[in-house]
Amino acid sequence: MKRTVRLATLPLNRGKYGELCSVIKRYTDAKRVFVAHLRQTSLWRLLDRSKSFRDYAKARGLYPEGINVHLIDQAAFDAVDTCIRHIESCFARADIKAKTWRRFTDENERHYAYACLARYSAIGQIMGGGIPEIPTVAIAPETRAKIASYLHRVSRAVSSEMHSAAVGQPSSRLALCLWTLACTLWLTATLLKAKPDATSKSLAQPTTSASHYRCLGSLGCQAISGLY
């Protein structure tokens, strides 16, 4: 797609336009499947490293057949990034870190609590009712249980928002590509229409291709608004 954007000197023909729409649909379908799987808190251990989820998806057969594997890899990384941003925004809106700071005054307790909030695997374990073990923090088991119980309690308020991560989340990488491509095509069409010369007239596409611009621009706006 980036190559198409950089070298876009003419409006896309029907074949290239159809191919681009097919790539967009495959990318968004794959990402939707990945994000739906990441709704399970037990899989949040895979969010600490995006390549872990990619390997998990390949092992579970989540990769569709007959599609460029690099494109699906990018969709997997994008899904991990989307879920991380969604979790962080939910915690930020609920002021969980500020509440944790006020709730615990001991330095080791704060260290353990913030270490848990910095690891998505630990957050998923807490959301499932578990007690994470942080090797870098020396703290008594009963204290760990107390802190994990508190974090679980304050996180329940935003758990419903976290579980909606698969519904209407924007694809930032795809949206940027589509927006750039739509703007490039619109600018090309505008220049050809405003200052036609002998060369541009011979290269210009029929006026019926204007619907292609509107459709592609609509796809870009939908991706940005979160429908993809």
XYZ file of C-alpha atoms in Angstrom:
228
model
C 0.000 0.000 0.000
C 2.830 2.406 0.819
C 4.359 1.769 -2.595
C 1.014 2.565 -4.218
C 0.785 5.824 -2.257
C 4.309 6.980 -3.043
C 4.052 6.269 -6.754
C 0.437 7.320 -7.240
C 0.572 9.590 -10.303
C -2.694 8.389 -11.823
C -6.070 7.337 -10.435
C -6.241 3.634 -9.627
C -7.662 1.450 -12.359
C -10.430 -0.997 -11.554
C -8.085 -3.943 -11.140
C -5.783 -2.143 -8.699
C -8.749 -0.656 -6.852
C -10.356 -4.077 -6.422
C -7.060 -5.568 -5.283
C -6.617 -2.808 -2.689
C -10.147 -3.298 -1.341
C -9.482 -7.031 -1.070
C -6.304 -6.394 0.929
C -8.163 -4.016 3.246
C -10.936 -6.539 3.875
C -8.529 -9.385 4.590
C -6.514 -7.231 6.959
C -9.543 -6.059 8.918
C -11.105 -9.532 9.066
C -7.874 -10.993 10.426
C -7.483 -8.228 12.996
C -11.097 -8.632 14.148
C -10.468 -12.345 14.834
C -7.243 -11.584 16.721
C -8.791 -8.905 18.937
C -11.740 -11.190 19.717
C -9.298 -13.799 21.024
C -7.450 -11.210 23.090
C -10.648 -10.373 24.960
C -9.839 -13.390 27.166
C -7.903 -12.146 30.192
C -6.067 -15.469 30.334
C -4.379 -14.507 27.050
C -3.164 -11.135 28.260
C 0.131 -12.804 29.037
C 0.717 -12.567 25.277
C 0.438 -8.769 25.321
C 3.807 -8.281 27.006
C 5.479 -9.266 23.727
C 3.679 -8.889 20.416
C 5.624 -11.729 18.792
C 4.267 -14.100 21.444
C 0.727 -13.537 20.202
C 1.848 -13.930 16.605
C 3.361 -17.325 17.431
C 0.226 -18.278 19.394
C -2.048 -17.342 16.497
C 0.021 -19.383 14.039
C 0.061 -22.407 16.357
C -3.730 -22.234 16.822
C -4.391 -21.965 13.102
C -5.865 -18.468 13.282
C -3.966 -17.362 10.185
C -6.224 -17.512 7.081
C -5.096 -19.519 4.080
C -3.869 -18.032 0.837
C -3.007 -14.561 2.210
C 0.378 -12.875 2.425
C 1.768 -13.906 5.814
C 3.474 -10.534 6.345
C 0.114 -8.781 6.041
C -1.420 -11.054 8.690
C 1.637 -10.583 10.920
C 1.002 -6.854 10.764
C -2.663 -7.416 11.662
C -1.577 -9.484 14.692
C 0.793 -6.758 15.889
C -1.926 -4.158 15.294
C -4.402 -6.214 17.367
C -1.953 -6.383 20.273
C -1.364 -2.632 20.055
C -5.120 -1.952 19.980
C -5.788 -4.060 23.082
C -2.882 -2.500 25.003
C -4.110 1.005 24.221
C -7.635 0.052 25.219
C -6.540 -1.433 28.561
C -4.345 1.568 29.335
C -7.138 4.009 28.522
C -9.565 2.112 30.782
C -7.095 2.194 33.674
C -6.367 5.866 33.068
C -10.059 6.838 33.085
C -10.588 4.911 36.326
C -7.495 6.516 37.981
C -6.389 3.095 39.182
C -2.738 4.083 39.597
C -3.661 7.148 41.631
C -6.046 5.108 43.785
C -3.339 2.496 44.338
C -0.841 5.170 45.408
C -3.273 6.559 47.967
C -4.331 3.113 49.191
C -0.839 1.765 49.970
C 1.801 3.778 51.801
C 4.531 1.158 52.207
C 7.246 1.405 49.553
C 7.376 -2.348 48.874
C 3.594 -2.572 48.584
C 3.554 0.262 46.077
C 6.427 -1.336 44.204
C 4.554 -4.629 43.927
C 1.268 -2.976 42.919
C 2.870 -0.873 40.202
C 4.909 -3.841 38.979
C 1.632 -5.718 38.509
C 0.069 -2.799 36.635
C 3.113 -2.637 34.346
C 2.744 -6.288 33.262
C -0.293 -7.266 31.212
C 0.240 -10.907 32.147
C -0.090 -9.919 35.816
C -3.173 -7.792 35.094
C -4.814 -10.727 33.326
C -3.953 -12.996 36.233
C -5.471 -10.544 38.712
C -8.607 -10.164 36.580
C -8.930 -13.948 36.736
C -8.684 -13.983 40.523
C -5.026 -14.994 40.730
C -2.089 -13.592 42.671
C 0.923 -12.707 40.491
C 4.442 -13.410 41.665
C 6.906 -10.628 40.897
C 10.460 -11.980 41.354
C 11.981 -8.506 41.711
C 9.810 -7.600 44.715
C 10.357 -9.311 48.077
C 6.994 -9.211 49.800
C 5.028 -11.555 52.068
C 2.427 -13.852 50.411
C -0.421 -12.424 52.517
C 0.537 -8.900 51.465
C 0.566 -9.959 47.809
C -2.885 -11.451 48.244
C -4.157 -8.230 49.835
C -2.825 -6.054 47.028
C -4.050 -8.410 44.294
C -7.500 -8.462 45.905
C -7.610 -4.664 45.947
C -6.480 -4.375 42.334
C -9.079 -6.941 41.318
C -11.792 -4.999 43.116
C -10.962 -1.623 41.579
C -10.521 -3.211 38.143
C -13.979 -4.749 38.092
C -15.461 -1.316 37.421
C -13.700 -1.154 34.069
C -13.793 -4.866 33.219
C -16.914 -4.421 31.062
C -15.117 -1.756 29.026
C -12.093 -4.022 28.637
C -14.244 -6.873 27.336
C -15.651 -4.616 24.633
C -12.190 -4.262 23.087
C -13.222 -6.305 20.044
C -16.123 -4.009 19.153
C -15.361 -1.076 16.844
C -11.712 -0.531 17.667
C -9.817 1.585 15.123
C -6.907 0.210 13.151
C -4.341 3.000 13.408
C -1.883 1.630 10.843
C -4.564 0.794 8.298
C -6.351 4.106 8.844
C -3.154 6.091 8.222
C -2.451 4.212 4.984
C -6.009 4.652 3.728
C -6.148 8.314 4.670
C -2.868 9.056 2.886
C -3.967 7.121 -0.189
C -7.381 8.795 -0.316
C -5.802 12.265 0.004
C -3.282 11.473 -2.731
C -5.983 10.321 -5.133
C -8.184 13.296 -4.333
C -5.304 15.725 -4.926
C -4.416 14.023 -8.212
C -7.998 14.230 -9.421
C -8.267 17.879 -8.377
C -5.075 18.904 -10.225
C -6.104 17.070 -13.383
C -9.468 18.780 -13.284
C -8.172 22.260 -12.476
C -5.218 22.440 -14.918
C -5.732 20.053 -17.819
C -3.065 19.991 -20.524
C -2.370 17.736 -23.465
C -0.596 15.137 -21.339
C -3.022 15.109 -18.455
C -5.981 14.894 -20.851
C -4.555 11.802 -22.445
C -3.836 10.238 -19.078
C -7.000 11.308 -17.288
C -9.507 8.607 -16.378
C -13.235 8.846 -17.222
C -15.421 10.853 -14.887
C -17.070 7.646 -13.666
C -13.925 6.965 -11.600
C -15.004 9.753 -9.226
C -17.156 7.202 -7.429
C -13.961 5.254 -6.764
C -12.507 8.232 -4.909
C -15.618 8.639 -2.799
C -15.713 4.921 -1.974
C -12.014 4.797 -1.078
C -12.322 7.936 1.009
C -15.287 6.351 2.774
C -13.192 3.286 3.554
C -10.486 5.503 5.026
C -12.966 7.404 7.178
C -14.544 4.159 8.375
C -11.160 2.787 9.355
C -10.335 5.976 11.246
C -13.705 6.069 12.997
C -13.307 2.473 14.171
C -15.593 0.453 11.942
C -12.532 -1.473 10.823
